[in-house]
Short mmCIF file of N, CA and C in Angstrom, two decimals:
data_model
loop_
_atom_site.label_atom_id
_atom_site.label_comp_id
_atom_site.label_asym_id
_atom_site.label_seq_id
_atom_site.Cartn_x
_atom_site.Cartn_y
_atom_site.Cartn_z
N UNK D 1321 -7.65 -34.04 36.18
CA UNK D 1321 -7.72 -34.02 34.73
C UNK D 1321 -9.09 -34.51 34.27
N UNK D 1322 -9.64 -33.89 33.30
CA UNK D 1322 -10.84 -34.12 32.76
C UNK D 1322 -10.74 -34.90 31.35
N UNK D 1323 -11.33 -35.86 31.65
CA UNK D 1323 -11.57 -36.30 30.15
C UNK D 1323 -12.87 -36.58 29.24
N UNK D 1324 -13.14 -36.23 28.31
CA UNK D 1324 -13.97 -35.69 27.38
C UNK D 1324 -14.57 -37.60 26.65
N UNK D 1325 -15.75 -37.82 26.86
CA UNK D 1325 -16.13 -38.79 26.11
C UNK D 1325 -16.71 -38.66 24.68
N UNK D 1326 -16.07 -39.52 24.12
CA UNK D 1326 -16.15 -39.19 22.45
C UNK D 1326 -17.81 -39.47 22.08
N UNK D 1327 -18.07 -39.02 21.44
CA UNK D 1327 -19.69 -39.20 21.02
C UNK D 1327 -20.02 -38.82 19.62
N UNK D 1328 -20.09 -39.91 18.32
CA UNK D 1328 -20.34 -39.62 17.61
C UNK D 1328 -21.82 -39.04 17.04
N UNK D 1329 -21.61 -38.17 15.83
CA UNK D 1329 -23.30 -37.49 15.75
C UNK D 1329 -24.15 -38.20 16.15
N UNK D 1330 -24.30 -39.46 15.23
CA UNK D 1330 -25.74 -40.11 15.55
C UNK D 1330 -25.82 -40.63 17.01
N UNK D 1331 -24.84 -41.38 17.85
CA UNK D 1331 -24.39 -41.49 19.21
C UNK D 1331 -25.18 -39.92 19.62
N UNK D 1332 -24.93 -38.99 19.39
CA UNK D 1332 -25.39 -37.44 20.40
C UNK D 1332 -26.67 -37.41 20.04
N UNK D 1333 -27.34 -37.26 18.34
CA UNK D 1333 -28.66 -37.27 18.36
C UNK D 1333 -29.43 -38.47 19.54
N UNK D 1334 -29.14 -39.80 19.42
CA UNK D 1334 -29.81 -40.51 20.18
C UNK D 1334 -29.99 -40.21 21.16
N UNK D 1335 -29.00 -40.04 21.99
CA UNK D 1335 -28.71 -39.96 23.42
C UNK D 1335 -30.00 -38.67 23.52
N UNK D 1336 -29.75 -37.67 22.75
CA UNK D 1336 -30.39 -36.04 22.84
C UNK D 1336 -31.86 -36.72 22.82
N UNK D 1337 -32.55 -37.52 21.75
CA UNK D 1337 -33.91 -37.75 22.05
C UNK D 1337 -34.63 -38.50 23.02
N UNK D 1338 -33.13 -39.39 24.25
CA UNK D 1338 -34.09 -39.96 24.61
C UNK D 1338 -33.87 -39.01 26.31
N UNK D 1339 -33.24 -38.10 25.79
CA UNK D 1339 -33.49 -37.22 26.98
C UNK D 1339 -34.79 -36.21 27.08
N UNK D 1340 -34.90 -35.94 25.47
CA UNK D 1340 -36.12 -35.09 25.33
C UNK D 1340 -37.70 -35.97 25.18
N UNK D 1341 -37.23 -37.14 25.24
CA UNK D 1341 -38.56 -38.16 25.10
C UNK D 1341 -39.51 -38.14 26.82
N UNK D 1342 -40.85 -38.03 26.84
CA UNK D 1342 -41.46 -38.14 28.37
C UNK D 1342 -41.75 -39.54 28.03
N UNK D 1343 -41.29 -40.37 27.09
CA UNK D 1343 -41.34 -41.70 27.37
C UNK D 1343 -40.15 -42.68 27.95
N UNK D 1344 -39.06 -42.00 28.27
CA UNK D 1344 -37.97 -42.18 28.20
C UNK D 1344 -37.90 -42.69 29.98
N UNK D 1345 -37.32 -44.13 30.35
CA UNK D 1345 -37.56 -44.35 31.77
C UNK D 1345 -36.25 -43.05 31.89
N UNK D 1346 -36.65 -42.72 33.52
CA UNK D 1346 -35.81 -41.68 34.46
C UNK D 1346 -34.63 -42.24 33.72
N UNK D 1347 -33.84 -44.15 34.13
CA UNK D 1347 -32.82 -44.14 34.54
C UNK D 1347 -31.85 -43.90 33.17
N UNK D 1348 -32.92 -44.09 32.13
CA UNK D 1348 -32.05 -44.03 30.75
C UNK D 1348 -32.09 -42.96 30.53
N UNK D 1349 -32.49 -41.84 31.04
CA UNK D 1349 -32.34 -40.38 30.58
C UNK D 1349 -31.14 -39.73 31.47
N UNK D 1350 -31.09 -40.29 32.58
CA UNK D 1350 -30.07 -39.58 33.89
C UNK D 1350 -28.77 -40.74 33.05
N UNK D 1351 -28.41 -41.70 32.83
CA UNK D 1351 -27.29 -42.19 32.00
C UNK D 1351 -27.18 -41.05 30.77
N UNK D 1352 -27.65 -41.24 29.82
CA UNK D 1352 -27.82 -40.14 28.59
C UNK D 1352 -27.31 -38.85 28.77
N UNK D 1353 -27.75 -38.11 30.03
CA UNK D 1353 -27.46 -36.79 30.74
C UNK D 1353 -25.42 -37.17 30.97
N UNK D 1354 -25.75 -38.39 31.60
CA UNK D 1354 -24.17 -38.46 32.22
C UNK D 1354 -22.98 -38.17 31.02
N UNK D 1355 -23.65 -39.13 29.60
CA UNK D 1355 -22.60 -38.76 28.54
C UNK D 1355 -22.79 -37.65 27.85
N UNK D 1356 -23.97 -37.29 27.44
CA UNK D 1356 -23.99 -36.02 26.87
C UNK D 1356 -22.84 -34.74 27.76
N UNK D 1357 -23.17 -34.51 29.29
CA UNK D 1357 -22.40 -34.14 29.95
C UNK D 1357 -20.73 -34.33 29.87
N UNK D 1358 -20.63 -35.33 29.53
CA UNK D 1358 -19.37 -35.87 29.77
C UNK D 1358 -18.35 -35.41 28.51
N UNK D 1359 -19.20 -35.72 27.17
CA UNK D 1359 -18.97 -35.38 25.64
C UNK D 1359 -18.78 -33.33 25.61
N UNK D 1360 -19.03 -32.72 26.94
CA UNK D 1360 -18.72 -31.39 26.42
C UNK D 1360 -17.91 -30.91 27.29
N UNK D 1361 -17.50 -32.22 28.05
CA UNK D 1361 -16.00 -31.71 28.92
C UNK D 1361 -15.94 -31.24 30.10
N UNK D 1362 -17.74 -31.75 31.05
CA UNK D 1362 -17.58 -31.59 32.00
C UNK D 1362 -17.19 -32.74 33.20
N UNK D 1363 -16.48 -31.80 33.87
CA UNK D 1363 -15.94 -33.33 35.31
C UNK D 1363 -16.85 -34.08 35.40
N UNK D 1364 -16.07 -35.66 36.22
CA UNK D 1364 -16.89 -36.54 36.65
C UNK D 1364 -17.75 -35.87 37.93
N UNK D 1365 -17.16 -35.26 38.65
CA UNK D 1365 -17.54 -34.96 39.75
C UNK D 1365 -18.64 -33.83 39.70
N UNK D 1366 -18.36 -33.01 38.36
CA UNK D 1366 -19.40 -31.96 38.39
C UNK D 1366 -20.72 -32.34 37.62
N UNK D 1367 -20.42 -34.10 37.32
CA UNK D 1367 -21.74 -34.86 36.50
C UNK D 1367 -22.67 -34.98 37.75
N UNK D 1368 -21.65 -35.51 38.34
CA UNK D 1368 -22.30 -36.21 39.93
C UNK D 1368 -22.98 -35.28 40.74
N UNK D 1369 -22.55 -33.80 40.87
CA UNK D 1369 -23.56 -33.28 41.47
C UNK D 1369 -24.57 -32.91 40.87
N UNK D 1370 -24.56 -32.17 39.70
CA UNK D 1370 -25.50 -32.04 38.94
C UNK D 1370 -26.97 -32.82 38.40
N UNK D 1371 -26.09 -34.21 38.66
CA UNK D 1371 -27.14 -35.25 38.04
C UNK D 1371 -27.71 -35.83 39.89
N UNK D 1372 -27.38 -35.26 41.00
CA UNK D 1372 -27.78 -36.01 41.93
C UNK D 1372 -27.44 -37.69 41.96
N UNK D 1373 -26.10 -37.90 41.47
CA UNK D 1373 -26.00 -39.13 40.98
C UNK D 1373 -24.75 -39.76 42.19
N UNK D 1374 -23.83 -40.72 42.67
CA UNK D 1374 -22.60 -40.65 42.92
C UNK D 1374 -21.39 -40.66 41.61
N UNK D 1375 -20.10 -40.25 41.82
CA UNK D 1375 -19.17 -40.17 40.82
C UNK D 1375 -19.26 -41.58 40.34
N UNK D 1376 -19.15 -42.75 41.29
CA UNK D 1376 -18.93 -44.25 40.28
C UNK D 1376 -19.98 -44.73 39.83
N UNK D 1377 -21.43 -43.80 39.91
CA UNK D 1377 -21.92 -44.15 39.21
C UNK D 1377 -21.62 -43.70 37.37
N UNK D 1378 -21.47 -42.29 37.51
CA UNK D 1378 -20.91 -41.85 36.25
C UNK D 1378 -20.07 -42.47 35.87
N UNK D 1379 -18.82 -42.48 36.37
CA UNK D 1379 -17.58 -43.65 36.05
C UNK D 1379 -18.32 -45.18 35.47
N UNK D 1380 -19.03 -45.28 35.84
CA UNK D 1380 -19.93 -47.04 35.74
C UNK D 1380 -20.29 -46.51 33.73
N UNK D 1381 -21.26 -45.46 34.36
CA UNK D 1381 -21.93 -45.25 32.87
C UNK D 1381 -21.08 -44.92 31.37
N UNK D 1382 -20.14 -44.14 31.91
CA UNK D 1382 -19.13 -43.34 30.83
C UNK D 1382 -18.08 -44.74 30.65
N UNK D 1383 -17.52 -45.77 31.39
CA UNK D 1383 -17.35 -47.07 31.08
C UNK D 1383 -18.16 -47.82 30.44
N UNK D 1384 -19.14 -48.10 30.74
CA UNK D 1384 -20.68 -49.06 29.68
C UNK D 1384 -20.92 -48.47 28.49
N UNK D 1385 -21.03 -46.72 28.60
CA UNK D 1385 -20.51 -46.34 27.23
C UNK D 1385 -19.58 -46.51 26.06
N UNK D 1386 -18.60 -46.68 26.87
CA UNK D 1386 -17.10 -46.55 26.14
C UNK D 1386 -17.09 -47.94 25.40
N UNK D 1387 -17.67 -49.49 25.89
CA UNK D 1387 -17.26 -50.09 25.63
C UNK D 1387 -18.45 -51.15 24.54
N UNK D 1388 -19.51 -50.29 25.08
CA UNK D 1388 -20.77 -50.36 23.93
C UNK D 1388 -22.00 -49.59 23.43
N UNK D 1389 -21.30 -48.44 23.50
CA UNK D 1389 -22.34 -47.40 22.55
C UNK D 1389 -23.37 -47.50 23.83
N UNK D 1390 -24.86 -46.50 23.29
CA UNK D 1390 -25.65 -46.17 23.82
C UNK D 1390 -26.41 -47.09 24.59
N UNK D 1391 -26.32 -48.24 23.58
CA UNK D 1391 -27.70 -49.23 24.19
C UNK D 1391 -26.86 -50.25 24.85
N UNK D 1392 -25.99 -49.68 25.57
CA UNK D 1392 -24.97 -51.01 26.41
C UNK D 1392 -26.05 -50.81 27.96
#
């Protein structure tokens, strides 16, 4: 079962610029990637390959998300 992380607008704009920022460190852009990803309903597992990441790491991030917005 897939579950979809909620992401409000301004939550998606942010996340979206600091993926499109070349100032943006790697690791806060590959987190960013994980929820943006996550917010359109794709698997944990298909974050993980995609992002070259492991699944608990996504699980880690889409949790730190959940429980404080972007800048957790």
């Amino acid at each position: 079962m897939t579950s979809t992380t909620l992401v409000s607008d301004e939550q998606r704009a942010l996340l979206e610029r600091w993926v499109a920022a070349h100032s943006t460190p790697q690791s806060v852009a590959v987190r960013a990637r994980i929820v943006l990803l996550s917010a359109e309903g794709v698997s944990k597992s298909e974050i993980a390959r995609r992002l070259s990441v492991s699944r608990p790491t996504v699980i880690m991030w889409l949790q730190r998300f959940a429980e404080g917005g972007p800048r957790a």
